[in-house]
Short mmCIF file of C-alpha atoms in Angstrom, two decimals:
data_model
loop_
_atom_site.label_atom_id
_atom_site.label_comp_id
_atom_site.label_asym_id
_atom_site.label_seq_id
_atom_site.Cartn_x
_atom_site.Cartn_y
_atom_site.Cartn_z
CA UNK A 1 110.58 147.20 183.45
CA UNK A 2 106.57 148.11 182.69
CA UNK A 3 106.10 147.32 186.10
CA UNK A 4 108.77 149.91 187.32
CA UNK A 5 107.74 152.40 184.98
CA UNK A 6 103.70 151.51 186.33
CA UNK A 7 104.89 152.31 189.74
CA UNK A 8 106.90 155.37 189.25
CA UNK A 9 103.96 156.69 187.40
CA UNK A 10 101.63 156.16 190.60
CA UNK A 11 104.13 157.67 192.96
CA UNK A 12 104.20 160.45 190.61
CA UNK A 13 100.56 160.73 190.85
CA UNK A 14 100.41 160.52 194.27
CA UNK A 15 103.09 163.74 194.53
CA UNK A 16 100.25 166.09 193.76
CA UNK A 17 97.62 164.57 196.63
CA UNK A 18 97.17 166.97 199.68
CA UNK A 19 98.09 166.70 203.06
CA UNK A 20 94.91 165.10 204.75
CA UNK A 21 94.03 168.04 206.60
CA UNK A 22 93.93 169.88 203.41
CA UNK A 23 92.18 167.48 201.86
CA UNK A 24 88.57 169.13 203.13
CA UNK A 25 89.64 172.34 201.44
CA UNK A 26 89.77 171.33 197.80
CA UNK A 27 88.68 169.44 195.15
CA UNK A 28 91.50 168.48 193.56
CA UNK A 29 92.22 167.29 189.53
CA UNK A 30 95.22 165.46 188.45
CA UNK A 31 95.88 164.89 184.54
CA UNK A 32 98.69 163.32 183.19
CA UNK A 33 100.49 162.70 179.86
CA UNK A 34 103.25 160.72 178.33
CA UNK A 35 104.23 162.65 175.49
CA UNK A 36 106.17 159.36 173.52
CA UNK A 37 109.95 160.05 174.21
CA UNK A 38 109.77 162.05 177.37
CA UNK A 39 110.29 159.65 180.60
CA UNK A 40 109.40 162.12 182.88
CA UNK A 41 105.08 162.67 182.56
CA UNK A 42 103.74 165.96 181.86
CA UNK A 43 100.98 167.12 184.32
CA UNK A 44 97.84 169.39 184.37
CA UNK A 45 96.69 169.81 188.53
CA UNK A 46 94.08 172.10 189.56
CA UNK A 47 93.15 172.53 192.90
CA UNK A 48 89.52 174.33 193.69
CA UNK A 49 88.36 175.45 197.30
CA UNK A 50 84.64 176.67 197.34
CA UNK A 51 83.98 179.54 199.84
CA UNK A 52 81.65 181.67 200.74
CA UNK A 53 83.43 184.42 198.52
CA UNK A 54 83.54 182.46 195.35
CA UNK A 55 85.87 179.69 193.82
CA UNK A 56 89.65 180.01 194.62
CA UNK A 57 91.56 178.04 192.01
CA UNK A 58 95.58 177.25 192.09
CA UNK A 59 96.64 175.58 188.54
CA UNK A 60 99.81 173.67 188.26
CA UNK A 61 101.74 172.74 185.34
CA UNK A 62 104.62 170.62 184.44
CA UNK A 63 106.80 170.31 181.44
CA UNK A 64 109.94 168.25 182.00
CA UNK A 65 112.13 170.55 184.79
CA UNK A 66 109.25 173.97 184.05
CA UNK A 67 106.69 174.23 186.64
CA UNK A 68 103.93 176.67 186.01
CA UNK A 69 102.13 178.06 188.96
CA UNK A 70 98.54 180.09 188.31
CA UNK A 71 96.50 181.71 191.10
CA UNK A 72 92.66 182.52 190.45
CA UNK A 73 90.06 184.35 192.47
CA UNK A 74 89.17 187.26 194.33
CA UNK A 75 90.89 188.74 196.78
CA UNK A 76 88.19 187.83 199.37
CA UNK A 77 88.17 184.14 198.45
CA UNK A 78 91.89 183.84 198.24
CA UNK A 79 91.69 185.10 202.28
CA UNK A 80 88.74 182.94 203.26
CA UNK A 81 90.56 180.20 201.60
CA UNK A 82 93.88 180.91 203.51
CA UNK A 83 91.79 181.00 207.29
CA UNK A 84 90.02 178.08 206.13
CA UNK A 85 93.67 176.27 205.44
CA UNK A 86 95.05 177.94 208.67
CA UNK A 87 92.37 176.31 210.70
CA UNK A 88 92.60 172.45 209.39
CA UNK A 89 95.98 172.57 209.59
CA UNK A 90 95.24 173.89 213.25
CA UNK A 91 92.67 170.94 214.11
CA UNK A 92 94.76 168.40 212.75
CA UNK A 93 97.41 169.01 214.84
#
C-alpha cells in the first residue's frame, strides 16, 4: 500500500511539469502537502517566465476538487511571455 500511495504521489507531481517545449519558458516550483486525513495532496505551483518586460508569474492552487488560478505581471510581460510560448511551441513542432 505505501508503495502505491509513493507512486501516486509522484505521478501527481509529475501532473504539474511542462510540456518540454515549454520547459525553456519557466522556472517552475512545485510544493506539496498531505494535510493527515485528506488522500488527495494539496499543492502550491508557481510558474515564472523572465522577459525582457519583467517577471510573468501564473500561481496555482489546489485544495481537494478547488483549483485556484492567479495571473501576475504587466501587461507587456504577459505578451512577451505569450510570443515567447507561441514560438517554442512553433520550433518544437
Amino acid at each position: 500500500m505505501q508503495r502505491l500511495l509513493k507512486l501516486n504521489q509522484v505521478r501527481a507531481d509529475e501532473a504539474w511539469e511542462l510540456a518540454d517545449s515549454y520547459k525553456g519558458c519557466f522556472l517552475t516550483t512545485v510544493r506539496s502537502a498531505s494535510p493527515d486525513g485528506e488522500l488527495i495532496p494539496q499543492y502550491d505551483v508557481e510558474y515564472v517566465g523572465q522577459v525582457e518586460a519583467g517577471d510573468a508569474k501564473i500561481s496555482v492552487k489546489t485544495f481537494r476538487r478547488n483549483i485556484e488560478v492567479e495571473v501576475q505581471g504587466c501587461d507587456l510581460a504577459l505578451d512577451q511571455l505569450w510570443a515567447q510560448m507561441s514560438i517554442s511551441a512553433m520550433t518544437a513542432s
